[in-house]
Each structure stands twice: as C-alpha cells, then as structure tokens.
Amino acid sequence: MTELPARRLLLVHAHPDDESINNGATMARYAAEGAHVTLVTCTLGERGEVIPPELRHLTGPALGTHRRGELGAALAALGVTDGRLLGGAGRYGDSGMTGTADNDDPGCFWQADVDEAAGHLAEVILEIRPQVLVTYDDNGGYGHPDHVQAHRVAMRAVDLAAERGHRIAKVYWNRVPRSVAEAAFARLQGELDTLPFDKSATVDDVPGVVDDERITTAVDGGAHAAAKAAAMRAHATQIEVDGPYFALSNALAQPLFTTEYYELVRGTAEPGETDLFAGVGEAS
C-alpha cells in the first residue's frame, strides 16, 4: 500500500448525503491541506425520499445504485478520494425512518450485529490508522435508526481497533451550538421570501444541536463553502441547495453551515480548539 499522509481522518456516516451536510467543509479543508480523509458510509440510502419528480421512479436497489453515484460525485467535489461502503456495497440496507416496518427487515443496518459490523470498520481503522474519527452522538443526531447504529458501530470499532493495536487519539461527535443555530435561523426568516422554499425548518430540526458549552471544536471551512455546496448539490435526489440555505424532501429551508462544530468525547481538547488534529502526533 502507498504510504499515506501523516494526518488521517476517518468519518463514519449512515447514508450518502450525511457526510456533505454534516462535515462537507471539514472534509474539503483537510483534503485540501493534504490530510488523508476516509469516509465509511454504512448504507446506500435505498429508502430515501426522492425530491426531483423526474427521479421519483427510483426506489429500492435502483435508488441505492443512483445514490452511490451521487456519493462519488460529492466526494469528488470535496477532493476526497477514499470513500468506502461498510462491509462492501449492499452489505447493509437502509433501515427506513423510526417506527416503520422497514426497521424489522433482517437485512437492514438497524438489525445488524454490532460486533460484526464494527469488525468491518475496525479493519478499515487498522488499514488507515487514523488519529481522528468523527461520527454521531448516541442519538444519531436526531434518532434515525441508521444514525444510531452508525454511532454504536463506530464507537465499538474504536475499541476493537485499540485491542488490536491502534488507538485513535481523538473521537468527535457532530454538533451545532444552539446560539449559532438560532442566529442562522433568525437570518433565514429575514430572507425566506427570496428563496424557493415556502417554509422554514426550526432549530429542533437540525441534528446534533446542543448548548454552546458542550462544543469543544469549531472547524472554519469558509474557504471551502463552494465545495460543500457543490457536494450537497451532487446529492440531487435528497437535497435542494439555494445559496447559503438548503432543504431536504420536507421542503423546509435550513441554513448551510460552513463552520462545522464538534464535541470531543475521547482524547484531549485544546482550549478554543479549531483543528481536529490539535495536540495529536503523527500516526504510526
């Protein structure tokens, strides 16, 4: 294997598009700075709701195949070259929204054995040997079964990899500080009549919003705002972008954040931290 750059970042997400919405600016920034950025996506999002009328014929495996293509285009926009599917393409199916019959499908990610799925991720960790891992909190940001399962699998894989010789120095959860979200939605209300979206989402619709004091790290990705927006547009079945705002299939406008926020849950944060790799030496 070709020698990897000194800094290595691993992100674990549930579906194609989650990476661009949550971490697009962060991924683009570190890729541009020469870090090795690896994305592991746990499902192909086969049960996602499709926005464009001309693509609504896509369902099930056909939608998954299409969304895999969208994911490739999004990663290209972010400058990320290492994108993987947990256990290989199609290994784990989309579980659908909370409380639906889809959650009971034995092939869906929600029904996967956590240790088995974490074993697949641990193999990636041992190959890449990242210093930093980013994933969701224990509620998956907003409670979606696949997001919750991605959290469980990621955190278990960190432990499995440590048992086999590689300790990840810093583990972060995706966050948005409440004050930032409230200010962004206040701006959105003043501009809503200029947007193609009729209504606004609310702060409570944004995954991972927490009180400001829980934020340990703010990554300024402003220089990569265009890359993040392009990556989100690449997920055309799922996202509509208009300037600094976007909407999902519910057509509710919400802000597109280019400074991305994190809570360090394993490792040591530097005061006022602005770099996920702060205080970390090179991976061996």
PDB file of C-alpha atoms in Angstrom:
ATOM      1  CA  MET A   1       0.000   0.000   0.000  1.00  0.00           C
ATOM      2  CA  THR A   2       1.196   3.511  -0.828  1.00  0.00           C
ATOM      3  CA  GLU A   3       2.363   5.431   2.219  1.00  0.00           C
ATOM      4  CA  LEU A   4      -0.407   7.662   3.489  1.00  0.00           C
ATOM      5  CA  PRO A   5      -0.070  11.291   4.563  1.00  0.00           C
ATOM      6  CA  ALA A   6       0.873  11.973   8.172  1.00  0.00           C
ATOM      7  CA  ARG A   7      -2.611  13.148   9.203  1.00  0.00           C
ATOM      8  CA  ARG A   8      -5.534  10.756   8.780  1.00  0.00           C
ATOM      9  CA  LEU A   9      -9.197  11.500   9.401  1.00  0.00           C
ATOM     10  CA  LEU A  10     -11.976   8.877   9.353  1.00  0.00           C
ATOM     11  CA  LEU A  11     -15.658   9.779   9.203  1.00  0.00           C
ATOM     12  CA  VAL A  12     -18.492   7.288   9.703  1.00  0.00           C
ATOM     13  CA  HIS A  13     -21.910   8.128   8.262  1.00  0.00           C
ATOM     14  CA  ALA A  14     -25.204   6.335   7.793  1.00  0.00           C
ATOM     15  CA  HIS A  15     -26.281   7.314   4.258  1.00  0.00           C
ATOM     16  CA  PRO A  16     -24.971   9.134   1.195  1.00  0.00           C
ATOM     17  CA  ASP A  17     -25.513  12.900   1.752  1.00  0.00           C
ATOM     18  CA  ASP A  18     -24.939  12.821   5.534  1.00  0.00           C
ATOM     19  CA  GLU A  19     -21.234  13.450   5.020  1.00  0.00           C
ATOM     20  CA  SER A  20     -21.777  16.565   2.913  1.00  0.00           C
ATOM     21  CA  ILE A  21     -24.420  18.112   5.176  1.00  0.00           C
ATOM     22  CA  ASN A  22     -22.575  17.467   8.436  1.00  0.00           C
ATOM     23  CA  ASN A  23     -18.897  17.599   7.518  1.00  0.00           C
ATOM     24  CA  GLY A  24     -18.507  18.760   3.911  1.00  0.00           C
ATOM     25  CA  ALA A  25     -16.476  21.862   4.749  1.00  0.00           C
ATOM     26  CA  THR A  26     -14.313  19.945   7.213  1.00  0.00           C
ATOM     27  CA  MET A  27     -13.623  17.178   4.701  1.00  0.00           C
ATOM     28  CA  ALA A  28     -12.793  19.633   1.930  1.00  0.00           C
ATOM     29  CA  ARG A  29     -10.500  21.644   4.202  1.00  0.00           C
ATOM     30  CA  TYR A  30      -8.458  18.685   5.379  1.00  0.00           C
ATOM     31  CA  ALA A  31      -8.287  17.128   1.921  1.00  0.00           C
ATOM     32  CA  ALA A  32      -7.007  20.446   0.542  1.00  0.00           C
ATOM     33  CA  GLU A  33      -4.427  20.611   3.347  1.00  0.00           C
ATOM     34  CA  GLY A  34      -3.075  17.191   2.369  1.00  0.00           C
ATOM     35  CA  ALA A  35      -4.592  15.024   5.085  1.00  0.00           C
ATOM     36  CA  HIS A  36      -5.906  11.595   4.171  1.00  0.00           C
ATOM     37  CA  VAL A  37      -9.684  11.720   4.550  1.00  0.00           C
ATOM     38  CA  THR A  38     -11.578   8.428   4.608  1.00  0.00           C
ATOM     39  CA  LEU A  39     -15.361   8.214   4.567  1.00  0.00           C
ATOM     40  CA  VAL A  40     -17.161   4.999   5.510  1.00  0.00           C
ATOM     41  CA  THR A  41     -20.850   5.035   4.574  1.00  0.00           C
ATOM     42  CA  CYS A  42     -22.952   2.339   6.221  1.00  0.00           C
ATOM     43  CA  THR A  43     -25.866   2.059   3.751  1.00  0.00           C
ATOM     44  CA  LEU A  44     -26.793   3.272   0.276  1.00  0.00           C
ATOM     45  CA  GLY A  45     -29.945   5.025   1.450  1.00  0.00           C
ATOM     46  CA  GLU A  46     -32.277   2.835  -0.577  1.00  0.00           C
ATOM     47  CA  ARG A  47     -35.330   4.044   1.353  1.00  0.00           C
ATOM     48  CA  GLY A  48     -34.704   7.759   0.998  1.00  0.00           C
ATOM     49  CA  GLU A  49     -37.429  10.088  -0.275  1.00  0.00           C
ATOM     50  CA  VAL A  50     -36.611  11.485  -3.724  1.00  0.00           C
ATOM     51  CA  ILE A  51     -37.094  15.207  -4.394  1.00  0.00           C
ATOM     52  CA  PRO A  52     -36.939  15.689  -8.221  1.00  0.00           C
ATOM     53  CA  PRO A  53     -40.121  14.404  -9.923  1.00  0.00           C
ATOM     54  CA  GLU A  54     -38.079  13.028 -12.819  1.00  0.00           C
ATOM     55  CA  LEU A  55     -36.173  10.743 -10.432  1.00  0.00           C
ATOM     56  CA  ARG A  56     -39.048   9.531  -8.275  1.00  0.00           C
ATOM     57  CA  HIS A  57     -39.222   6.290 -10.211  1.00  0.00           C
ATOM     58  CA  LEU A  58     -36.034   5.296  -8.379  1.00  0.00           C
ATOM     59  CA  THR A  59     -36.748   3.055  -5.406  1.00  0.00           C
ATOM     60  CA  GLY A  60     -35.015   0.262  -3.523  1.00  0.00           C
ATOM     61  CA  PRO A  61     -31.822  -1.098  -5.106  1.00  0.00           C
ATOM     62  CA  ALA A  62     -32.118   1.240  -8.103  1.00  0.00           C
ATOM     63  CA  LEU A  63     -32.183   4.251  -5.778  1.00  0.00           C
ATOM     64  CA  GLY A  64     -29.242   2.832  -3.848  1.00  0.00           C
ATOM     65  CA  THR A  65     -27.230   2.488  -7.045  1.00  0.00           C
ATOM     66  CA  HIS A  66     -28.095   6.041  -8.057  1.00  0.00           C
ATOM     67  CA  ARG A  67     -27.207   7.418  -4.641  1.00  0.00           C
ATOM     68  CA  ARG A  68     -23.880   5.632  -4.765  1.00  0.00           C
ATOM     69  CA  GLY A  69     -23.153   7.638  -7.906  1.00  0.00           C
ATOM     70  CA  GLU A  70     -24.224  10.823  -6.147  1.00  0.00           C
ATOM     71  CA  LEU A  71     -21.869   9.975  -3.310  1.00  0.00           C
ATOM     72  CA  GLY A  72     -18.964   9.575  -5.708  1.00  0.00           C
ATOM     73  CA  ALA A  73     -19.705  12.961  -7.258  1.00  0.00           C
ATOM     74  CA  ALA A  74     -19.966  14.589  -3.830  1.00  0.00           C
ATOM     75  CA  LEU A  75     -16.621  13.191  -2.716  1.00  0.00           C
ATOM     76  CA  ALA A  76     -15.030  14.426  -5.931  1.00  0.00           C
ATOM     77  CA  ALA A  77     -16.374  17.914  -5.196  1.00  0.00           C
ATOM     78  CA  LEU A  78     -14.805  17.733  -1.725  1.00  0.00           C
ATOM     79  CA  GLY A  79     -11.472  16.457  -3.036  1.00  0.00           C
ATOM     80  CA  VAL A  80     -11.827  13.209  -1.099  1.00  0.00           C
ATOM     81  CA  THR A  81     -10.567  10.071  -2.834  1.00  0.00           C
ATOM     82  CA  ASP A  82     -11.126   7.392  -0.188  1.00  0.00           C
ATOM     83  CA  GLY A  83     -14.806   6.559   0.110  1.00  0.00           C
ATOM     84  CA  ARG A  84     -15.916   3.119   1.281  1.00  0.00           C
ATOM     85  CA  LEU A  85     -19.130   1.245   1.994  1.00  0.00           C
ATOM     86  CA  LEU A  86     -19.236  -0.655   5.272  1.00  0.00           C
ATOM     87  CA  GLY A  87     -18.676  -4.341   4.567  1.00  0.00           C
ATOM     88  CA  GLY A  88     -18.875  -3.704   0.812  1.00  0.00           C
ATOM     89  CA  ALA A  89     -21.673  -2.360  -1.392  1.00  0.00           C
ATOM     90  CA  GLY A  90     -25.083  -3.618  -0.341  1.00  0.00           C
ATOM     91  CA  ARG A  91     -23.890  -5.373   2.819  1.00  0.00           C
ATOM     92  CA  TYR A  92     -26.282  -3.359   4.989  1.00  0.00           C
ATOM     93  CA  GLY A  93     -29.608  -1.986   3.787  1.00  0.00           C
ATOM     94  CA  ASP A  94     -31.242   1.309   4.693  1.00  0.00           C
ATOM     95  CA  SER A  95     -33.482   0.814   7.760  1.00  0.00           C
ATOM     96  CA  GLY A  96     -36.045   3.496   6.947  1.00  0.00           C
ATOM     97  CA  MET A  97     -37.396   6.045   9.390  1.00  0.00           C
ATOM     98  CA  THR A  98     -38.004   5.305  13.065  1.00  0.00           C
ATOM     99  CA  GLY A  99     -41.019   3.147  13.781  1.00  0.00           C
ATOM    100  CA  THR A 100     -41.602   1.873  10.250  1.00  0.00           C
ATOM    101  CA  ALA A 101     -41.822  -1.762   9.203  1.00  0.00           C
ATOM    102  CA  ASP A 102     -38.537  -1.285   7.364  1.00  0.00           C
ATOM    103  CA  ASN A 103     -36.780  -1.339  10.755  1.00  0.00           C
ATOM    104  CA  ASP A 104     -37.631  -5.051  11.019  1.00  0.00           C
ATOM    105  CA  ASP A 105     -36.037  -6.084   7.723  1.00  0.00           C
ATOM    106  CA  PRO A 106     -33.350  -8.635   8.692  1.00  0.00           C
ATOM    107  CA  GLY A 107     -31.029  -7.197   6.049  1.00  0.00           C
ATOM    108  CA  CYS A 108     -31.211  -3.620   7.262  1.00  0.00           C
ATOM    109  CA  PHE A 109     -28.438  -1.897   9.159  1.00  0.00           C
ATOM    110  CA  TRP A 110     -30.567  -1.469  12.291  1.00  0.00           C
ATOM    111  CA  GLN A 111     -30.806  -5.260  12.583  1.00  0.00           C
ATOM    112  CA  ALA A 112     -27.084  -5.845  12.021  1.00  0.00           C
ATOM    113  CA  ASP A 113     -24.975  -7.435  14.710  1.00  0.00           C
ATOM    114  CA  VAL A 114     -22.988  -4.521  16.142  1.00  0.00           C
ATOM    115  CA  ASP A 115     -19.807  -6.508  16.726  1.00  0.00           C
ATOM    116  CA  GLU A 116     -19.878  -7.917  13.200  1.00  0.00           C
ATOM    117  CA  ALA A 117     -20.421  -4.506  11.598  1.00  0.00           C
ATOM    118  CA  ALA A 118     -17.833  -2.938  13.899  1.00  0.00           C
ATOM    119  CA  GLY A 119     -15.402  -5.628  12.828  1.00  0.00           C
ATOM    120  CA  HIS A 120     -15.669  -4.427   9.231  1.00  0.00           C
ATOM    121  CA  LEU A 121     -14.992  -0.868  10.351  1.00  0.00           C
ATOM    122  CA  ALA A 122     -12.119  -1.944  12.590  1.00  0.00           C
ATOM    123  CA  GLU A 123     -10.413  -3.426   9.531  1.00  0.00           C
ATOM    124  CA  VAL A 124     -10.546  -0.002   7.873  1.00  0.00           C
ATOM    125  CA  ILE A 125      -9.177   1.613  11.024  1.00  0.00           C
ATOM    126  CA  LEU A 126      -6.280  -0.828  11.159  1.00  0.00           C
ATOM    127  CA  GLU A 127      -5.510  -0.198   7.497  1.00  0.00           C
ATOM    128  CA  ILE A 128      -5.676   3.606   7.587  1.00  0.00           C
ATOM    129  CA  ARG A 129      -4.584   4.084  11.224  1.00  0.00           C
ATOM    130  CA  PRO A 130      -6.345   7.442  11.636  1.00  0.00           C
ATOM    131  CA  GLN A 131      -5.675   9.732  14.563  1.00  0.00           C
ATOM    132  CA  VAL A 132      -9.184  11.214  14.427  1.00  0.00           C
ATOM    133  CA  LEU A 133     -12.657   9.725  13.989  1.00  0.00           C
ATOM    134  CA  VAL A 134     -15.898  11.664  13.525  1.00  0.00           C
ATOM    135  CA  THR A 135     -19.401  10.219  13.889  1.00  0.00           C
ATOM    136  CA  TYR A 136     -22.793  10.898  15.505  1.00  0.00           C
ATOM    137  CA  ASP A 137     -23.775  11.042  19.168  1.00  0.00           C
ATOM    138  CA  ASP A 138     -25.652   8.190  20.839  1.00  0.00           C
ATOM    139  CA  ASN A 139     -28.968   9.516  19.486  1.00  0.00           C
ATOM    140  CA  GLY A 140     -27.586   9.550  15.964  1.00  0.00           C
ATOM    141  CA  GLY A 141     -28.050  13.323  15.893  1.00  0.00           C
ATOM    142  CA  TYR A 142     -31.817  13.054  15.544  1.00  0.00           C
ATOM    143  CA  GLY A 143     -32.827   9.488  16.283  1.00  0.00           C
ATOM    144  CA  HIS A 144     -32.794   7.833  12.863  1.00  0.00           C
ATOM    145  CA  PRO A 145     -32.114   4.100  13.368  1.00  0.00           C
ATOM    146  CA  ASP A 146     -29.229   4.028  10.898  1.00  0.00           C
ATOM    147  CA  HIS A 147     -27.598   7.034  12.547  1.00  0.00           C
ATOM    148  CA  VAL A 148     -27.922   5.487  15.991  1.00  0.00           C
ATOM    149  CA  GLN A 149     -26.482   2.240  14.664  1.00  0.00           C
ATOM    150  CA  ALA A 150     -23.623   4.085  12.943  1.00  0.00           C
ATOM    151  CA  HIS A 151     -22.761   5.613  16.322  1.00  0.00           C
ATOM    152  CA  ARG A 152     -22.798   2.217  18.017  1.00  0.00           C
ATOM    153  CA  VAL A 153     -20.720   0.595  15.307  1.00  0.00           C
ATOM    154  CA  ALA A 154     -18.187   3.429  15.190  1.00  0.00           C
ATOM    155  CA  MET A 155     -17.648   3.530  18.929  1.00  0.00           C
ATOM    156  CA  ARG A 156     -17.360  -0.253  19.136  1.00  0.00           C
ATOM    157  CA  ALA A 157     -14.899  -0.297  16.230  1.00  0.00           C
ATOM    158  CA  VAL A 158     -12.700   2.220  18.057  1.00  0.00           C
ATOM    159  CA  ASP A 159     -12.442  -0.242  20.940  1.00  0.00           C
ATOM    160  CA  LEU A 160     -11.881  -3.264  18.692  1.00  0.00           C
ATOM    161  CA  ALA A 161      -9.091  -1.491  16.824  1.00  0.00           C
ATOM    162  CA  ALA A 162      -7.461  -0.466  20.113  1.00  0.00           C
ATOM    163  CA  GLU A 163      -7.496  -4.113  21.236  1.00  0.00           C
ATOM    164  CA  ARG A 164      -5.685  -4.981  18.006  1.00  0.00           C
ATOM    165  CA  GLY A 165      -3.015  -2.329  18.301  1.00  0.00           C
ATOM    166  CA  HIS A 166      -4.245   1.030  17.023  1.00  0.00           C
ATOM    167  CA  ARG A 167      -5.677   3.587  19.416  1.00  0.00           C
ATOM    168  CA  ILE A 168      -7.500   6.505  17.811  1.00  0.00           C
ATOM    169  CA  ALA A 169      -6.328   9.598  19.665  1.00  0.00           C
ATOM    170  CA  LYS A 170      -9.470  11.713  19.283  1.00  0.00           C
ATOM    171  CA  VAL A 171     -13.133  10.809  18.720  1.00  0.00           C
ATOM    172  CA  TYR A 172     -15.615  13.572  17.932  1.00  0.00           C
ATOM    173  CA  TRP A 173     -19.375  13.742  17.606  1.00  0.00           C
ATOM    174  CA  ASN A 174     -21.071  16.083  15.139  1.00  0.00           C
ATOM    175  CA  ARG A 175     -22.606  19.084  16.869  1.00  0.00           C
ATOM    176  CA  VAL A 176     -24.165  22.518  16.261  1.00  0.00           C
ATOM    177  CA  PRO A 177     -24.090  25.102  19.076  1.00  0.00           C
ATOM    178  CA  ARG A 178     -27.572  26.325  19.914  1.00  0.00           C
ATOM    179  CA  SER A 179     -26.635  30.020  19.689  1.00  0.00           C
ATOM    180  CA  VAL A 180     -25.234  29.541  16.184  1.00  0.00           C
ATOM    181  CA  ALA A 181     -28.311  27.646  15.037  1.00  0.00           C
ATOM    182  CA  GLU A 182     -30.662  30.268  16.496  1.00  0.00           C
ATOM    183  CA  ALA A 183     -28.786  33.136  14.839  1.00  0.00           C
ATOM    184  CA  ALA A 184     -28.738  31.330  11.481  1.00  0.00           C
ATOM    185  CA  PHE A 185     -32.469  30.661  11.602  1.00  0.00           C
ATOM    186  CA  ALA A 186     -33.115  34.305  12.502  1.00  0.00           C
ATOM    187  CA  ARG A 187     -31.263  35.315   9.321  1.00  0.00           C
ATOM    188  CA  LEU A 188     -33.176  32.713   7.361  1.00  0.00           C
ATOM    189  CA  GLN A 189     -36.520  34.146   8.481  1.00  0.00           C
ATOM    190  CA  GLY A 190     -35.488  37.509   7.083  1.00  0.00           C
ATOM    191  CA  GLU A 191     -34.597  36.008   3.706  1.00  0.00           C
ATOM    192  CA  LEU A 192     -37.231  33.307   3.345  1.00  0.00           C
ATOM    193  CA  ASP A 193     -39.320  35.283   0.842  1.00  0.00           C
ATOM    194  CA  THR A 194     -36.331  35.332  -1.550  1.00  0.00           C
ATOM    195  CA  LEU A 195     -35.908  31.549  -1.500  1.00  0.00           C
ATOM    196  CA  PRO A 196     -37.652  28.770  -3.440  1.00  0.00           C
ATOM    197  CA  PHE A 197     -38.747  27.200  -0.154  1.00  0.00           C
ATOM    198  CA  ASP A 198     -42.128  28.183   1.286  1.00  0.00           C
ATOM    199  CA  LYS A 199     -41.419  27.375   4.911  1.00  0.00           C
ATOM    200  CA  SER A 200     -38.513  27.196   7.313  1.00  0.00           C
ATOM    201  CA  ALA A 201     -37.390  24.309   9.440  1.00  0.00           C
ATOM    202  CA  THR A 202     -36.678  25.055  13.101  1.00  0.00           C
ATOM    203  CA  VAL A 203     -33.646  24.725  15.331  1.00  0.00           C
ATOM    204  CA  ASP A 204     -35.114  21.485  16.636  1.00  0.00           C
ATOM    205  CA  ASP A 205     -34.978  20.017  13.121  1.00  0.00           C
ATOM    206  CA  VAL A 206     -31.185  20.328  12.987  1.00  0.00           C
ATOM    207  CA  PRO A 207     -29.352  17.189  14.146  1.00  0.00           C
ATOM    208  CA  GLY A 208     -26.881  17.489  16.994  1.00  0.00           C
ATOM    209  CA  VAL A 209     -27.848  20.920  18.375  1.00  0.00           C
ATOM    210  CA  VAL A 210     -26.572  21.279  21.940  1.00  0.00           C
ATOM    211  CA  ASP A 211     -25.886  24.039  24.437  1.00  0.00           C
ATOM    212  CA  ASP A 212     -22.792  26.001  23.495  1.00  0.00           C
ATOM    213  CA  GLU A 213     -20.689  24.829  26.424  1.00  0.00           C
ATOM    214  CA  ARG A 214     -20.630  21.291  25.050  1.00  0.00           C
ATOM    215  CA  ILE A 215     -18.810  22.402  21.911  1.00  0.00           C
ATOM    216  CA  THR A 216     -15.089  21.697  22.087  1.00  0.00           C
ATOM    217  CA  THR A 217     -14.055  22.374  18.498  1.00  0.00           C
ATOM    218  CA  ALA A 218     -15.026  24.720  15.670  1.00  0.00           C
ATOM    219  CA  VAL A 219     -13.575  24.000  12.232  1.00  0.00           C
ATOM    220  CA  ASP A 220     -13.708  27.020   9.943  1.00  0.00           C
ATOM    221  CA  GLY A 221     -14.450  25.732   6.465  1.00  0.00           C
ATOM    222  CA  GLY A 222     -15.457  29.085   4.985  1.00  0.00           C
ATOM    223  CA  ALA A 223     -12.784  28.843   2.294  1.00  0.00           C
ATOM    224  CA  HIS A 224     -14.431  25.600   1.188  1.00  0.00           C
ATOM    225  CA  ALA A 225     -18.060  26.764   1.218  1.00  0.00           C
ATOM    226  CA  ALA A 226     -18.373  26.313  -2.540  1.00  0.00           C
ATOM    227  CA  ALA A 227     -17.067  22.752  -2.314  1.00  0.00           C
ATOM    228  CA  LYS A 228     -19.565  21.901   0.419  1.00  0.00           C
ATOM    229  CA  ALA A 229     -22.444  23.389  -1.556  1.00  0.00           C
ATOM    230  CA  ALA A 230     -21.350  21.511  -4.685  1.00  0.00           C
ATOM    231  CA  ALA A 231     -21.169  18.257  -2.746  1.00  0.00           C
ATOM    232  CA  MET A 232     -24.640  18.797  -1.369  1.00  0.00           C
ATOM    233  CA  ARG A 233     -25.974  19.568  -4.850  1.00  0.00           C
ATOM    234  CA  ALA A 234     -24.462  16.303  -6.061  1.00  0.00           C
ATOM    235  CA  HIS A 235     -26.977  14.547  -3.801  1.00  0.00           C
ATOM    236  CA  ALA A 236     -29.780  15.791  -6.019  1.00  0.00           C
ATOM    237  CA  THR A 237     -32.252  13.089  -5.027  1.00  0.00           C
ATOM    238  CA  GLN A 238     -32.087  14.252  -1.412  1.00  0.00           C
ATOM    239  CA  ILE A 239     -31.105  17.923  -1.231  1.00  0.00           C
ATOM    240  CA  GLU A 240     -32.037  21.207  -2.889  1.00  0.00           C
ATOM    241  CA  VAL A 241     -29.488  23.997  -2.331  1.00  0.00           C
ATOM    242  CA  ASP A 242     -30.089  27.718  -2.751  1.00  0.00           C
ATOM    243  CA  GLY A 243     -27.209  29.961  -1.741  1.00  0.00           C
ATOM    244  CA  PRO A 244     -26.445  29.536   1.974  1.00  0.00           C
ATOM    245  CA  TYR A 245     -29.634  27.517   2.523  1.00  0.00           C
ATOM    246  CA  PHE A 246     -30.954  24.087   1.625  1.00  0.00           C
ATOM    247  CA  ALA A 247     -33.948  21.823   2.037  1.00  0.00           C
ATOM    248  CA  LEU A 248     -34.490  18.098   2.242  1.00  0.00           C
ATOM    249  CA  SER A 249     -37.546  16.229   0.958  1.00  0.00           C
ATOM    250  CA  ASN A 250     -39.741  18.029   3.513  1.00  0.00           C
ATOM    251  CA  ALA A 251     -39.078  21.292   1.598  1.00  0.00           C
ATOM    252  CA  LEU A 252     -38.276  23.136   4.825  1.00  0.00           C
ATOM    253  CA  ALA A 253     -35.419  25.614   4.485  1.00  0.00           C
ATOM    254  CA  GLN A 254     -32.460  25.434   6.829  1.00  0.00           C
ATOM    255  CA  PRO A 255     -29.010  27.020   6.986  1.00  0.00           C
ATOM    256  CA  LEU A 256     -25.958  25.536   5.316  1.00  0.00           C
ATOM    257  CA  PHE A 257     -23.168  25.777   7.898  1.00  0.00           C
ATOM    258  CA  THR A 258     -19.601  26.258   6.684  1.00  0.00           C
ATOM    259  CA  THR A 259     -18.075  26.419  10.143  1.00  0.00           C
ATOM    260  CA  GLU A 260     -18.660  22.927  11.488  1.00  0.00           C
ATOM    261  CA  TYR A 261     -18.737  22.082  15.159  1.00  0.00           C
ATOM    262  CA  TYR A 262     -17.757  19.065  17.222  1.00  0.00           C
ATOM    263  CA  GLU A 263     -17.765  17.662  20.721  1.00  0.00           C
ATOM    264  CA  LEU A 264     -14.654  15.720  21.687  1.00  0.00           C
ATOM    265  CA  VAL A 265     -15.680  12.570  23.564  1.00  0.00           C
ATOM    266  CA  ARG A 266     -12.386  10.702  23.645  1.00  0.00           C
ATOM    267  CA  GLY A 267      -8.999  12.350  23.859  1.00  0.00           C
ATOM    268  CA  THR A 268      -7.902  15.782  24.995  1.00  0.00           C
ATOM    269  CA  ALA A 269      -9.172  19.030  23.500  1.00  0.00           C
ATOM    270  CA  GLU A 270      -7.010  22.099  23.226  1.00  0.00           C
ATOM    271  CA  PRO A 271      -8.599  25.277  24.677  1.00  0.00           C
ATOM    272  CA  GLY A 272     -10.548  27.065  21.954  1.00  0.00           C
ATOM    273  CA  GLU A 273      -9.745  24.245  19.573  1.00  0.00           C
ATOM    274  CA  THR A 274     -10.084  24.956  15.839  1.00  0.00           C
ATOM    275  CA  ASP A 275      -8.282  21.899  14.450  1.00  0.00           C
ATOM    276  CA  LEU A 276      -9.399  18.287  14.827  1.00  0.00           C
ATOM    277  CA  PHE A 277      -5.752  17.246  14.879  1.00  0.00           C
ATOM    278  CA  ALA A 278      -4.735  19.732  17.590  1.00  0.00           C
ATOM    279  CA  GLY A 279      -2.318  18.157  20.045  1.00  0.00           C
ATOM    280  CA  VAL A 280      -2.007  14.920  18.068  1.00  0.00           C
ATOM    281  CA  GLY A 281       1.251  13.474  16.834  1.00  0.00           C
ATOM    282  CA  GLU A 282       1.643  11.634  13.569  1.00  0.00           C
ATOM    283  CA  ALA A 283       0.052   8.205  13.238  1.00  0.00           C
ATOM    284  CA  SER A 284       2.446   5.303  13.241  1.00  0.00           C
TER     285      SER A 284
END
